[in-house]
Tab-separated table of C-alpha atoms in Angstrom:
chain	number	residue	atom	x	y	z
A	1	TRP	CA	320.188	290.335	-41.815
A	2	HIS	CA	320.800	287.411	-44.111
A	3	TYR	CA	322.220	287.934	-47.606
A	4	PRO	CA	321.481	285.007	-49.969
A	5	GLN	CA	324.304	284.024	-52.287
A	6	ASN	CA	324.816	281.439	-55.021
A	7	HIS	CA	326.589	278.445	-53.495
A	8	TYR	CA	326.800	275.879	-56.290
A	9	ASN	CA	329.676	274.047	-54.621
A	10	TYR	CA	328.587	274.708	-51.048
A	11	GLU	CA	329.847	272.233	-48.466
A	12	GLU	CA	330.212	272.984	-44.771
A	13	GLU	CA	330.536	271.124	-41.495
A	14	GLY	CA	329.086	272.460	-38.300
A	15	LEU	CA	326.254	272.257	-35.836
A	16	ALA	CA	322.638	271.527	-36.747
A	17	SER	CA	319.648	272.163	-34.537
A	18	TRP	CA	315.940	271.724	-35.172
A	19	TYR	CA	312.755	273.728	-34.823
A	20	GLY	CA	309.089	273.013	-35.148
A	21	PRO	CA	306.331	273.286	-32.562
A	22	GLY	CA	306.434	277.068	-32.078
A	23	PHE	CA	306.501	277.684	-35.843
A	24	HIS	CA	304.186	274.912	-37.114
A	25	GLY	CA	301.480	276.365	-39.356
A	26	LYS	CA	303.072	279.812	-39.557
A	27	PRO	CA	304.113	281.300	-42.913
A	28	LYS	CA	307.641	280.898	-44.270
A	29	PRO	CA	309.335	283.801	-46.149
A	30	TYR	CA	307.371	283.204	-49.355
A	31	GLY	CA	303.993	282.527	-47.715
A	32	GLU	CA	303.784	278.713	-47.622
A	33	LEU	CA	302.904	277.407	-44.171
A	34	PHE	CA	305.647	275.672	-42.201
A	35	ASP	CA	305.097	271.939	-41.626
A	36	GLN	CA	307.276	270.715	-38.765
A	37	ASN	CA	307.066	267.140	-40.085
A	38	ALA	CA	308.277	267.915	-43.626
A	39	MET	CA	311.826	267.237	-44.835
A	40	THR	CA	312.846	270.893	-44.864
A	41	ALA	CA	315.398	273.155	-43.241
A	42	ALA	CA	316.413	276.762	-42.743
A	43	HIS	CA	319.723	278.233	-43.840
A	44	LYS	CA	321.016	281.793	-43.588
A	45	THR	CA	322.406	282.241	-47.107
A	46	LEU	CA	321.567	279.405	-49.534
A	47	PRO	CA	318.996	280.375	-52.181
A	48	LEU	CA	315.379	279.391	-51.542
A	49	PRO	CA	314.753	276.652	-52.516
A	50	THR	CA	317.956	274.602	-52.518
A	51	VAL	CA	318.166	270.838	-52.013
A	52	VAL	CA	320.999	269.800	-49.709
A	53	LEU	CA	322.378	266.515	-48.460
A	54	VAL	CA	322.767	266.590	-44.682
A	55	THR	CA	324.952	263.930	-43.071
A	56	ASN	CA	324.949	263.378	-39.334
A	57	LEU	CA	328.656	262.972	-38.569
A	58	GLU	CA	327.824	261.319	-35.241
A	59	ASN	CA	325.800	258.374	-36.612
A	60	GLY	CA	326.441	258.372	-40.388
A	61	ARG	CA	322.792	258.926	-41.417
A	62	SER	CA	322.169	261.129	-44.467
A	63	ILE	CA	318.982	262.795	-45.712
A	64	LYS	CA	318.031	265.264	-48.428
A	65	VAL	CA	316.104	268.337	-47.343
A	66	VAL	CA	314.804	271.430	-49.090
A	67	ILE	CA	316.130	274.733	-47.792
A	68	ASP	CA	312.975	276.830	-47.829
A	69	ASP	CA	313.285	279.105	-44.812
A	70	ARG	CA	315.684	281.546	-43.200
A	71	GLY	CA	314.903	280.087	-39.804
A	72	PRO	CA	314.790	281.258	-36.278
A	73	PHE	CA	318.521	280.508	-35.661
A	74	VAL	CA	318.106	281.137	-31.959
A	75	TYR	CA	321.682	280.149	-31.089
A	76	GLU	CA	324.917	281.352	-32.637
A	77	GLY	CA	327.166	278.853	-34.360
A	78	ARG	CA	324.458	276.769	-36.023
A	79	ILE	CA	324.846	276.266	-39.777
A	80	ILE	CA	321.412	274.730	-40.409
A	81	ASP	CA	318.070	274.479	-38.610
A	82	LEU	CA	316.233	271.291	-39.527
A	83	SER	CA	312.500	270.785	-39.300
A	84	MET	CA	311.470	268.436	-36.516
A	85	GLY	CA	310.708	265.708	-39.081
A	86	ALA	CA	314.145	266.062	-40.672
A	87	ALA	CA	315.833	265.952	-37.249
A	88	LYS	CA	313.986	262.726	-36.441
A	89	ALA	CA	315.049	261.172	-39.767
A	90	LEU	CA	318.657	262.259	-39.193
A	91	GLY	CA	318.704	260.911	-35.630
A	92	SER	CA	319.342	264.250	-33.933
A	93	TYR	CA	315.861	264.966	-32.556
A	94	LYS	CA	316.303	263.652	-29.009
A	95	LYS	CA	319.747	265.178	-28.506
A	96	GLY	CA	318.657	268.504	-30.026
A	97	THR	CA	321.827	269.149	-32.001
A	98	ALA	CA	324.338	267.203	-34.065
A	99	ARG	CA	327.595	267.738	-35.914
A	100	VAL	CA	326.684	267.627	-39.609
A	101	ARG	CA	328.014	268.063	-43.112
A	102	VAL	CA	325.746	270.075	-45.420
A	103	LYS	CA	326.352	269.758	-49.162
A	104	ALA	CA	324.354	271.499	-51.901
């Protein structure tokens, strides 16, 4: 279970992964269909929607994404699951994961 909380000063560093093909076109928690190419992400506790700045600590790239899903979170230890499009923009798509800073 995930328990959303208000995180007005949220900032965390950890591991990001991405998801997309298996979920593309399927409904998100509030009914909108998931677009794997959109600049969105899943987070376990941030309110839906929340805009966050995600910085790839391995290459210095930063992007803004909308947290609009609770995600699959297949692997433990991940702090954010990016859409495939967001992972490509952040430069973590090919590797699959990246060390990131997430700031609301």
